[in-house]
Amino acid sequence: MNGRAITSDLLLGMIPIVLLVALWQALVSFGYAPVTLLPPPGQVFSRMAQQLLSTTFQQEIAATLFRLFAGFSIATVLGVTIGLAAAVNPAVNAVVRPIVRVLAPLPKVALYPALLLLVGFGHQSKILLVTFDALFPILLATYYGASTVEQKLIWSAMAAGTPPREILFKVVLPAAAPSILTGCRIGLVISCIVVFLAEMITSTDGLGHALVTAARTFQAVDMFVPLITISLVGLILNGLLELVRSYLLRGFPEA
Amino acid sequence: MIEINQVSQVFQTSARQDHLALSDISLTIQDGAFVSILGPSGCGKSTLLYIVGGFVRPTRGAAKMKGRAITGPGPDRGPVFQEFALFPWKSVLGNVMYGPRQQGIKHAEAEAQSRALIEMVGLKGFEDFYPKELSGGMKQRVALARTLAYHPEVLLMDEPFGALDAHTRTRLQNDLLNIWERDRKTVLFVTHSVEEAVFLSDKVVMMTRSPGRIREIIEIDLPRPRRRTELLLDPRYQKYIVEIERMFDDSGEGE
Ligand SMILES: Nc1ncnc2c1ncn2[C@@H]1O[C@H](COP(=O)(O)OP(=O)(O)OP(=O)(O)O)[C@@H](O)[C@H]1O
Ligand SMILES: [Mg+2]
């Protein structure tokens, strides 16, 4: 894609966001929602600008980002490793398949109380929850991608002299890259949601905690700031992942 | 020399039925010969090629290369698949360099050799293109260059020009003959086209409809180097084509 196409895509992408903010403003202006519950967007955004400069709020963001990154990274490493292993090794597949079938549909947040008791209120419990939730989409996408690699690609590499044990890294992994990265994208969105949720349930810091604190003291403006911050964080991270993706997949059709 | 000794191939279908794809094939291919395999769709031509390539183990019988049983793929036998099977994550240069690098040739030397090969197949200037950015005929040229790059003694070509338009097909046939006349590799060439088989080969192996057996082996005694325009006027060339076409018609095995 060339620069102009990206710019026009970006402009098109802004339209729904602008409409949403306009709708918000309209709801407030025409008195459909009381200002104490739904503050006008201008007030929220100016409060947000102010907050972004304050150290306390920056620390909340940092805590959330750290948990999100740690959980997502562990999920990616585990998901890709287990997914690849299961795709190429029938014994591993026989072990992994039933576990995934049982755990994938489980609402992982139900494990959170147990995690809190096990590892405490600090970073670990949140990181673990993010890992659990982001793991399965990445694992399943990797497994699917790696088990549908075109046989002739593997044969071509073997004929060129690649020993069987190297096929995994030289052919299967790069050939499965489009699926793996799609899995990562889903995993990243889930990570954003889950880290916020975990912080809302029990935490002493982080954006989710900031929201709950504001809600408990009926400070509507302060409630909206962390909410918008986490969506911005998600938007930026997704954009970064998209850059990585289009670089890694530059040879693949429809990347 | 390649010897195929009483090879039979039975496939298990998903419906758990045995399907006899090849029945009792015996064939000897001399070093430096250009041998075509001709037969109706589904008669097991690809399967036979995969057996010589070492990608498929025959159910009965054995294939030998230089007196040694073929037990797996190796760089002495280079396949060119009908589906091209280029690595989508590598550029044209990356694809062609893959084999030499696997053979332990230093990067700079592998690159120099590969650039020369790319020029030879007429793709100079396309080194940094990705497969998705090439036309069908160009992909086929890259696939051929990628295989030639690791200097196989035998080329195994599965309907390499089947998907191309008549003009590109003729050009690539000429290019292939030029390359072959220069370094006299053994070529096992699968095709649907009677004309193509007669034009290229020393020997045409005709197979019967499924289960594939060898029906007839026809020696093509035409002078080389062959020029298509001259051959078209040559009564001997026309006679071969008519003779083989008749054999197809006789048994109702034409396409
Ligand atoms: N992996 C497989 N499992 C089951 N049956 C197979 C398998 N591969 C091939 N066959 C069967 O073996 C027969 C021969 O297949 P093959 O691909 O060798 O035919 P072909 O002569 O190359 O055909 P075409 O000219 O259409 O490419 C077919 O009837 C096909 O259904
Ligand atoms: Mg075939």
Coordinates of C-alpha atoms and ligand atoms in Angstrom, one line a residue:
Chain A
M1 CA 0.0 0.0 0.0
N2 CA 1.3 3.5 -0.8
G3 CA 1.4 6.5 1.4
R4 CA -1.7 8.1 -0.1
A5 CA -3.8 5.0 0.3
I6 CA -2.8 4.7 3.9
T7 CA -3.7 8.4 4.6
S8 CA -7.1 8.1 3.0
D9 CA -7.7 4.8 4.9
L10 CA -6.8 6.6 8.1
L11 CA -9.2 9.5 7.2
L12 CA -12.0 7.1 6.5
G13 CA -11.3 5.3 9.7
M14 CA -11.7 8.6 11.6
I15 CA -15.3 9.1 10.4
P16 CA -17.1 6.7 12.7
I17 CA -15.0 8.0 15.7
V18 CA -15.9 11.6 14.9
L19 CA -19.6 10.6 14.5
L20 CA -19.5 8.8 17.9
V21 CA -18.1 11.9 19.6
A22 CA -20.7 14.0 17.9
L23 CA -23.4 11.7 19.1
W24 CA -22.0 11.9 22.6
Q25 CA -22.0 15.7 22.5
A26 CA -25.6 15.7 21.1
L27 CA -26.8 13.5 24.0
V28 CA -25.4 15.9 26.5
S29 CA -26.4 19.1 24.7
F30 CA -30.0 18.1 24.1
G31 CA -30.3 16.9 27.7
Y32 CA -30.9 13.2 27.1
A33 CA -28.4 12.4 29.7
P34 CA -27.6 14.3 32.9
V35 CA -24.2 15.9 32.9
T36 CA -23.3 14.3 36.2
L37 CA -23.5 10.8 34.6
L38 CA -22.4 11.6 31.1
P39 CA -20.0 14.5 31.0
P40 CA -19.6 16.4 27.7
P41 CA -16.7 15.1 25.6
G42 CA -14.8 18.4 25.8
Q43 CA -14.6 18.1 29.5
V44 CA -13.4 14.5 29.4
F45 CA -10.7 15.2 26.8
S46 CA -9.3 18.2 28.6
R47 CA -9.3 16.2 31.8
M48 CA -7.5 13.5 29.9
A49 CA -4.9 15.8 28.6
Q50 CA -4.3 17.0 32.1
Q51 CA -4.1 13.5 33.4
L52 CA -1.7 12.3 30.8
L53 CA 0.8 14.8 32.1
S54 CA 0.5 13.8 35.7
T55 CA 2.9 11.2 37.1
T56 CA 0.3 9.3 39.1
F57 CA -1.7 8.6 36.0
Q58 CA 1.4 7.8 34.0
Q59 CA 2.2 5.2 36.6
E60 CA -1.3 3.7 36.2
I61 CA -0.8 3.4 32.4
A62 CA 2.7 1.9 33.0
A63 CA 1.3 -0.7 35.3
T64 CA -1.4 -1.7 32.9
L65 CA 1.0 -1.7 29.9
F66 CA 3.5 -3.9 31.7
R67 CA 0.9 -6.5 32.6
L68 CA -0.6 -6.4 29.1
F69 CA 2.9 -6.8 27.5
A70 CA 4.0 -9.5 29.9
G71 CA 0.8 -11.5 29.6
F72 CA 0.6 -11.2 25.8
S73 CA 4.3 -12.0 25.3
I74 CA 4.1 -15.2 27.4
A75 CA 0.9 -16.2 25.6
T76 CA 2.5 -15.7 22.2
V77 CA 5.6 -17.7 23.0
L78 CA 3.5 -20.5 24.6
G79 CA 0.8 -20.5 22.0
V80 CA 3.2 -20.6 19.0
T81 CA 5.4 -23.3 20.6
I82 CA 2.5 -25.6 21.7
G83 CA 0.6 -25.0 18.4
L84 CA 3.7 -25.9 16.3
A85 CA 4.5 -28.9 18.4
A86 CA 1.0 -30.2 18.2
A87 CA 0.8 -29.7 14.4
V88 CA 4.0 -31.6 13.7
N89 CA 4.0 -34.2 16.4
P90 CA 1.0 -36.6 16.7
A91 CA 1.9 -37.6 20.3
V92 CA 1.9 -33.9 21.4
N93 CA -1.3 -33.4 19.5
A94 CA -2.9 -36.3 21.3
V95 CA -2.1 -34.7 24.7
V96 CA -2.8 -31.1 23.8
R97 CA -6.0 -31.5 21.9
P98 CA -8.3 -32.7 24.8
I99 CA -6.8 -30.1 27.1
V100 CA -7.5 -27.3 24.6
R101 CA -11.0 -28.6 24.0
V102 CA -11.8 -28.4 27.8
L103 CA -10.0 -25.2 28.6
A104 CA -10.6 -23.0 25.5
P105 CA -14.3 -22.4 26.1
L106 CA -13.8 -21.9 29.9
P107 CA -14.4 -18.3 31.1
K108 CA -10.8 -17.7 32.3
V109 CA -12.0 -14.9 34.6
A110 CA -13.5 -17.6 36.7
L111 CA -10.0 -18.7 37.6
Y112 CA -9.1 -15.2 38.8
P113 CA -10.1 -15.7 42.5
A114 CA -8.0 -18.8 42.6
L115 CA -5.1 -17.0 41.0
L116 CA -5.4 -14.2 43.6
L117 CA -5.2 -16.7 46.4
L118 CA -2.3 -18.5 44.7
V119 CA 0.0 -15.6 43.6
G120 CA -1.4 -12.6 45.4
F121 CA -2.7 -9.2 44.4
G122 CA 0.4 -8.0 42.5
H123 CA 1.4 -8.2 38.9
Q124 CA 1.4 -12.0 38.6
S125 CA -2.3 -12.7 39.0
K126 CA -3.1 -10.2 36.2
I127 CA -0.4 -11.3 34.0
L128 CA -1.4 -15.0 34.4
L129 CA -5.0 -14.1 33.6
V130 CA -4.0 -12.2 30.5
T131 CA -1.8 -15.1 29.4
F132 CA -4.6 -17.7 29.9
D133 CA -7.1 -15.6 27.9
A134 CA -4.8 -14.7 25.0
L135 CA -3.2 -18.1 24.8
F136 CA -6.0 -20.1 23.1
P137 CA -6.6 -17.9 20.0
I138 CA -2.9 -17.8 19.3
L139 CA -2.5 -21.5 19.9
L140 CA -5.4 -22.5 17.7
A141 CA -4.4 -20.2 14.9
T142 CA -0.8 -21.5 15.0
Y143 CA -2.0 -25.1 15.0
Y144 CA -4.3 -24.5 12.1
G145 CA -1.7 -22.6 10.1
A146 CA 1.0 -25.1 10.7
S147 CA -1.1 -28.2 9.9
T148 CA -2.3 -26.8 6.6
V149 CA 1.2 -26.0 5.1
E150 CA 1.3 -26.9 1.5
Q151 CA 3.0 -30.3 1.2
K152 CA 4.9 -29.3 -1.9
L153 CA 6.7 -26.5 0.0
I154 CA 8.0 -29.0 2.4
W155 CA 9.0 -31.4 -0.4
S156 CA 10.8 -28.6 -2.3
A157 CA 12.8 -27.8 0.8
M158 CA 13.7 -31.4 1.5
A159 CA 14.8 -32.0 -2.1
A160 CA 17.1 -28.9 -1.8
G161 CA 18.8 -30.7 1.1
T162 CA 17.0 -29.4 4.2
P163 CA 17.1 -32.1 6.9
P164 CA 13.7 -33.1 8.3
R165 CA 14.3 -31.6 11.7
E166 CA 15.0 -28.2 10.2
I167 CA 11.8 -28.2 8.1
L168 CA 9.9 -26.9 11.2
F169 CA 11.8 -23.6 11.3
K170 CA 12.7 -23.2 7.7
V171 CA 9.3 -24.0 6.1
V172 CA 6.4 -24.7 8.6
L173 CA 7.0 -21.6 10.8
P174 CA 7.3 -19.1 8.0
A175 CA 4.5 -20.7 6.0
A176 CA 2.2 -20.5 9.0
A177 CA 3.1 -16.9 9.7
P178 CA -0.1 -15.4 8.3
S179 CA -2.3 -17.5 10.6
I180 CA 0.0 -17.0 13.6
L181 CA -0.2 -13.2 13.2
T182 CA -3.9 -13.3 12.9
G183 CA -4.1 -15.2 16.1
C184 CA -1.8 -12.6 17.7
R185 CA -4.0 -9.8 16.7
I186 CA -7.0 -11.5 18.3
G187 CA -4.9 -12.3 21.4
L188 CA -3.8 -8.6 21.7
V189 CA -7.4 -7.3 21.7
I190 CA -8.3 -9.9 24.3
S191 CA -5.3 -8.9 26.4
C192 CA -6.4 -5.3 26.5
I193 CA -9.9 -6.3 27.6
V194 CA -8.7 -8.8 30.2
V195 CA -6.0 -6.7 31.8
F196 CA -8.5 -3.9 32.4
L197 CA -11.1 -6.3 33.7
A198 CA -8.6 -7.9 36.2
E199 CA -7.6 -4.5 37.4
M200 CA -11.3 -3.6 37.9
I201 CA -11.9 -6.7 40.0
T202 CA -9.0 -6.4 42.4
S203 CA -6.0 -4.1 42.1
T204 CA -4.2 -1.3 43.8
D205 CA -3.1 0.4 40.5
G206 CA -3.6 0.4 36.8
L207 CA -6.2 1.9 34.5
G208 CA -9.0 -0.5 35.5
H209 CA -8.4 0.4 39.1
A210 CA -8.5 4.1 38.3
L211 CA -12.0 3.6 36.7
V212 CA -13.4 1.7 39.7
T213 CA -12.1 4.3 42.1
A214 CA -13.7 7.1 40.2
A215 CA -16.9 5.2 39.9
R216 CA -17.0 4.6 43.7
T217 CA -16.7 8.4 44.3
F218 CA -19.2 9.3 41.5
Q219 CA -16.6 11.2 39.5
A220 CA -18.0 10.7 36.0
V221 CA -15.3 12.6 34.2
D222 CA -12.5 10.6 35.9
M223 CA -14.4 7.4 35.0
F224 CA -14.3 8.1 31.3
V225 CA -10.6 9.0 31.2
P226 CA -9.2 5.5 31.8
L227 CA -11.8 4.0 29.5
I228 CA -10.7 6.2 26.6
T229 CA -7.0 5.7 27.5
I230 CA -7.3 1.9 27.3
S231 CA -9.0 2.1 23.9
L232 CA -6.2 4.4 22.7
V233 CA -3.6 2.0 24.0
G234 CA -5.4 -0.8 22.1
L235 CA -5.5 1.3 19.0
I236 CA -1.8 2.1 19.1
L237 CA -0.7 -1.4 19.9
N238 CA -2.9 -2.8 17.1
G239 CA -1.3 -0.3 14.7
L240 CA 2.2 -1.4 15.8
L241 CA 1.3 -5.1 15.4
E242 CA -0.1 -4.2 11.9
L243 CA 3.2 -2.7 11.0
V244 CA 5.1 -5.8 12.1
R245 CA 2.6 -7.9 10.3
S246 CA 2.8 -6.1 7.0
Y247 CA 6.6 -6.3 7.2
L248 CA 6.8 -10.0 8.0
L249 CA 4.1 -10.9 5.5
R250 CA 5.3 -8.7 2.7
G251 CA 5.6 -11.7 0.3
F252 CA 2.2 -13.2 1.1
P253 CA -0.9 -12.4 -1.0
E254 CA -3.5 -10.2 0.7
A255 CA -1.2 -9.2 3.5
Chain B
M1 CA 20.6 -44.5 -14.3
I2 CA 17.1 -44.7 -12.7
E3 CA 15.5 -48.1 -12.4
I4 CA 11.9 -48.5 -11.5
N5 CA 11.2 -52.2 -10.6
Q6 CA 7.7 -53.6 -10.5
V7 CA 6.3 -50.6 -8.6
S8 CA 2.7 -50.6 -7.4
Q9 CA 1.0 -47.9 -5.3
V10 CA -2.1 -48.4 -3.3
F11 CA -3.7 -45.4 -1.6
Q12 CA -6.1 -45.6 1.3
T13 CA -8.9 -43.3 0.6
S14 CA -10.8 -41.5 3.4
A15 CA -13.6 -44.0 2.9
R16 CA -11.1 -46.7 4.0
Q17 CA -11.0 -48.3 0.6
D18 CA -7.9 -49.3 -1.2
H19 CA -7.3 -47.5 -4.4
L20 CA -4.7 -49.0 -6.8
A21 CA -3.0 -45.9 -8.4
L22 CA 0.0 -47.6 -10.1
S23 CA 0.2 -51.2 -11.1
D24 CA 3.4 -53.0 -11.7
I25 CA 5.5 -50.3 -13.4
S26 CA 8.9 -51.2 -14.6
L27 CA 11.0 -48.6 -16.4
T28 CA 14.7 -47.8 -16.9
I29 CA 15.9 -44.3 -17.6
Q30 CA 19.4 -43.8 -18.9
D31 CA 21.6 -41.0 -17.7
G32 CA 21.2 -37.9 -19.8
A33 CA 17.9 -39.1 -21.4
F34 CA 14.8 -36.9 -21.8
V35 CA 11.9 -39.1 -21.0
S36 CA 8.3 -38.0 -21.0
I37 CA 5.4 -39.7 -19.2
L38 CA 2.1 -39.3 -21.0
G39 CA -1.3 -40.5 -19.9
P40 CA -4.8 -39.6 -19.1
S41 CA -5.7 -37.6 -15.9
G42 CA -5.5 -39.7 -12.8
C43 CA -3.4 -42.5 -14.2
G44 CA -0.7 -42.0 -11.6
K45 CA 1.9 -39.8 -13.5
S46 CA 2.5 -37.5 -10.5
T47 CA 2.6 -40.5 -8.1
L48 CA 5.3 -42.1 -10.2
L49 CA 7.3 -38.9 -10.2
Y50 CA 6.9 -38.6 -6.4
I51 CA 8.2 -42.1 -6.0
V52 CA 11.3 -41.3 -8.0
G53 CA 11.7 -38.1 -6.0
G54 CA 11.5 -40.1 -2.8
F55 CA 8.5 -38.2 -1.5
V56 CA 6.2 -41.2 -1.6
R57 CA 7.2 -44.7 -0.7
P58 CA 5.8 -47.3 -3.1
T59 CA 3.5 -50.0 -1.7
R60 CA 5.3 -52.7 -3.6
G61 CA 8.5 -52.7 -5.7
A62 CA 11.3 -50.3 -5.5
A63 CA 13.0 -47.4 -7.4
K64 CA 16.7 -47.2 -7.6
M65 CA 19.1 -44.4 -8.6
K66 CA 22.6 -45.4 -9.6
G67 CA 22.0 -48.9 -8.2
R68 CA 21.0 -47.5 -4.7
A69 CA 17.4 -47.8 -3.4
I70 CA 15.6 -44.4 -3.2
T71 CA 14.5 -43.9 0.4
G72 CA 13.8 -40.2 0.5
P73 CA 14.3 -36.9 -1.2
G74 CA 17.7 -35.7 -2.1
P75 CA 19.4 -32.9 -4.0
D76 CA 20.5 -35.4 -6.7
R77 CA 16.8 -35.3 -7.8
G78 CA 15.2 -31.9 -8.3
P79 CA 11.4 -31.6 -8.6
V80 CA 9.6 -28.8 -10.4
F81 CA 6.0 -29.1 -9.3
Q82 CA 3.0 -28.1 -11.3
E83 CA 1.8 -25.8 -8.5
F84 CA 5.2 -24.0 -8.6
A85 CA 5.5 -24.3 -4.8
L86 CA 7.7 -21.2 -4.4
F87 CA 8.3 -20.0 -0.9
P88 CA 6.0 -17.0 -0.6
W89 CA 8.0 -15.4 2.1
K90 CA 11.2 -15.2 0.0
S91 CA 12.0 -13.0 -3.0
V92 CA 12.9 -14.5 -6.3
L93 CA 16.6 -14.3 -5.3
G94 CA 15.8 -15.8 -1.9
N95 CA 14.0 -18.7 -3.5
V96 CA 16.8 -19.5 -6.0
M97 CA 19.5 -19.1 -3.3
Y98 CA 17.7 -21.5 -0.9
G99 CA 19.2 -24.7 -2.4
P100 CA 22.8 -23.5 -2.7
R101 CA 22.6 -22.2 0.9
Q102 CA 21.3 -25.5 2.1
Q103 CA 24.2 -27.2 0.3
G104 CA 26.6 -25.1 2.5
I105 CA 27.7 -22.7 -0.2
K106 CA 28.8 -19.3 1.2
H107 CA 26.3 -16.5 0.9
A108 CA 28.2 -14.3 -1.6
E109 CA 28.9 -17.2 -3.9
A110 CA 25.4 -18.6 -3.7
E111 CA 24.1 -15.1 -4.5
A112 CA 26.4 -14.7 -7.5
Q113 CA 25.4 -18.2 -8.9
S114 CA 21.7 -17.5 -8.3
R115 CA 21.8 -14.1 -10.0
A116 CA 23.4 -15.8 -13.0
L117 CA 20.7 -18.4 -13.1
I118 CA 17.9 -15.9 -12.8
E119 CA 19.4 -14.1 -15.8
M120 CA 19.6 -17.4 -17.7
V121 CA 15.9 -18.1 -17.2
G122 CA 15.2 -14.5 -18.4
L123 CA 14.2 -12.8 -15.2
K124 CA 17.0 -10.3 -14.8
G125 CA 15.7 -7.3 -12.9
F126 CA 13.1 -9.3 -11.0
E127 CA 15.5 -10.6 -8.3
D128 CA 13.7 -8.6 -5.5
F129 CA 10.2 -9.4 -6.6
Y130 CA 8.0 -11.7 -4.5
P131 CA 6.3 -14.7 -6.1
K132 CA 2.9 -13.0 -5.7
E133 CA 4.2 -10.2 -8.0
L134 CA 5.0 -12.6 -10.9
S135 CA 2.9 -14.0 -13.7
G136 CA 2.4 -17.8 -14.0
G137 CA 5.1 -18.2 -16.6
M138 CA 7.6 -16.2 -14.5
K139 CA 6.8 -18.2 -11.4
Q140 CA 7.5 -21.4 -13.4
R141 CA 10.9 -20.0 -14.5
V142 CA 11.7 -19.2 -10.9
A143 CA 10.7 -22.7 -9.9
L144 CA 13.0 -24.1 -12.6
A145 CA 15.9 -21.8 -11.5
R146 CA 15.4 -22.7 -7.9
T147 CA 15.7 -26.4 -8.7
L148 CA 18.6 -26.0 -11.2
A149 CA 20.5 -23.9 -8.5
Y150 CA 21.4 -27.0 -6.5
H151 CA 22.6 -28.9 -9.5
P152 CA 20.4 -32.0 -9.4
E153 CA 21.5 -34.8 -11.7
V154 CA 17.9 -35.6 -12.5
L155 CA 15.0 -33.1 -13.1
L156 CA 11.6 -34.3 -12.2
M157 CA 9.1 -32.1 -13.9
D158 CA 5.3 -32.4 -13.3
E159 CA 3.3 -30.8 -16.1
P160 CA 5.5 -27.7 -15.6
F161 CA 4.0 -25.9 -18.5
G162 CA 0.4 -27.2 -18.2
A163 CA -1.1 -24.0 -16.8
L164 CA 0.6 -21.6 -19.3
D165 CA -0.7 -20.0 -22.5
A166 CA 0.5 -21.6 -25.8
H167 CA 3.0 -18.8 -26.5
T168 CA 4.7 -18.8 -23.1
R169 CA 4.6 -22.6 -23.2
T170 CA 6.5 -22.8 -26.5
R171 CA 9.1 -20.3 -25.2
L172 CA 9.7 -22.2 -22.0
Q173 CA 9.9 -25.5 -24.0
N174 CA 12.7 -24.0 -26.1
D175 CA 14.5 -22.7 -23.0
L176 CA 14.3 -26.0 -21.3
L177 CA 15.7 -27.8 -24.4
N178 CA 18.6 -25.3 -24.5
I179 CA 19.4 -25.8 -20.9
W180 CA 19.1 -29.6 -21.3
E181 CA 21.3 -29.7 -24.4
R182 CA 23.9 -27.7 -22.6
D183 CA 24.3 -29.9 -19.5
R184 CA 22.5 -33.1 -20.4
K185 CA 20.7 -33.7 -17.2
T186 CA 18.4 -36.7 -17.0
V187 CA 14.8 -35.3 -17.3
L188 CA 11.7 -37.1 -16.3
F189 CA 8.9 -35.0 -17.7
V190 CA 5.1 -35.5 -17.0
T191 CA 2.7 -34.0 -19.5
H192 CA -0.8 -34.2 -20.9
S193 CA 0.3 -33.0 -24.3
V194 CA 1.3 -35.4 -27.0
E195 CA 2.9 -32.7 -29.0
E196 CA 5.0 -31.5 -26.1
A197 CA 6.1 -35.0 -25.3
V198 CA 7.2 -35.8 -28.9
F199 CA 8.9 -32.4 -29.3
L200 CA 11.0 -32.7 -26.1
S201 CA 11.8 -36.3 -25.6
D202 CA 14.0 -39.2 -26.5
K203 CA 11.5 -41.6 -25.2
V204 CA 7.7 -41.3 -24.5
V205 CA 6.2 -43.6 -21.9
M206 CA 2.5 -44.0 -22.5
M207 CA 0.4 -45.0 -19.5
T208 CA -3.0 -46.6 -19.4
R209 CA -6.0 -45.2 -17.6
S210 CA -6.2 -45.8 -13.8
P211 CA -4.8 -48.1 -12.4
G212 CA -1.8 -46.8 -14.3
R213 CA 0.3 -49.4 -16.2
I214 CA 2.9 -48.8 -18.9
R215 CA 1.1 -49.2 -22.2
E216 CA 3.8 -48.5 -24.7
I217 CA 7.3 -47.0 -24.8
I218 CA 8.0 -45.0 -28.0
E219 CA 11.5 -44.0 -29.0
I220 CA 11.5 -40.6 -30.6
D221 CA 14.2 -40.7 -33.3
L222 CA 14.4 -37.0 -34.4
P223 CA 17.5 -35.0 -34.8
R224 CA 18.7 -32.5 -32.2
P225 CA 18.9 -29.6 -31.6
R226 CA 15.2 -29.5 -32.4
R227 CA 13.5 -26.4 -33.9
R228 CA 9.8 -26.3 -33.5
T229 CA 9.3 -24.5 -36.8
E230 CA 11.3 -27.1 -38.7
L231 CA 9.8 -30.1 -36.9
L232 CA 6.2 -28.9 -37.8
L233 CA 7.1 -29.6 -41.4
D234 CA 8.9 -32.8 -40.7
P235 CA 6.8 -35.9 -41.7
R236 CA 8.5 -38.0 -39.1
Y237 CA 7.4 -35.6 -36.3
Q238 CA 3.9 -35.6 -37.6
K239 CA 3.9 -39.4 -37.8
Y240 CA 4.9 -39.7 -34.2
I241 CA 2.1 -37.4 -33.1
V242 CA -0.5 -39.1 -35.2
E243 CA 0.6 -42.5 -34.0
I244 CA 0.4 -41.6 -30.4
E245 CA -2.9 -39.7 -30.7
R246 CA -4.3 -42.9 -32.4
M247 CA -3.3 -45.0 -29.5
F248 CA -5.2 -42.7 -27.2
D249 CA -8.3 -42.9 -29.4
D250 CA -8.1 -46.7 -29.8
S251 CA -8.6 -47.3 -26.2
G252 CA -11.0 -44.4 -25.7
E253 CA -8.4 -42.9 -23.4
G254 CA -8.1 -39.5 -25.1
E255 CA -8.7 -36.4 -23.1
Ligands
LIG1 N1 -2.7 -39.1 -1.2 C1 -3.6 -39.8 -2.0 N2 -4.5 -40.5 -1.3 C2 -5.4 -41.2 -2.0 N3 -5.5 -41.3 -3.4 C3 -4.5 -40.6 -4.0 C4 -3.5 -39.8 -3.4 N4 -2.7 -39.3 -4.3 C5 -3.2 -39.7 -5.5 N5 -4.3 -40.5 -5.4 C6 -5.0 -41.2 -6.4 O1 -4.1 -41.8 -7.3 C7 -4.4 -41.7 -8.6 C8 -3.3 -41.1 -9.4 O2 -3.0 -39.8 -9.0 P1 -2.0 -38.9 -9.7 O3 -2.0 -37.6 -9.0 O4 -0.7 -39.6 -9.7 O5 -2.6 -38.8 -11.2 P2 -2.0 -38.0 -12.4 O6 -1.8 -39.0 -13.5 O7 -0.8 -37.2 -12.0 O8 -3.2 -37.1 -12.8 P3 -3.2 -35.6 -13.4 O9 -2.8 -35.8 -14.8 O10 -4.7 -35.2 -13.3 O11 -2.3 -34.8 -12.6 C9 -5.7 -40.8 -8.7 O12 -6.8 -41.7 -8.9 C10 -5.8 -40.3 -7.3 O13 -7.1 -40.2 -6.9
MG2 MG -0.5 -35.0 -11.7

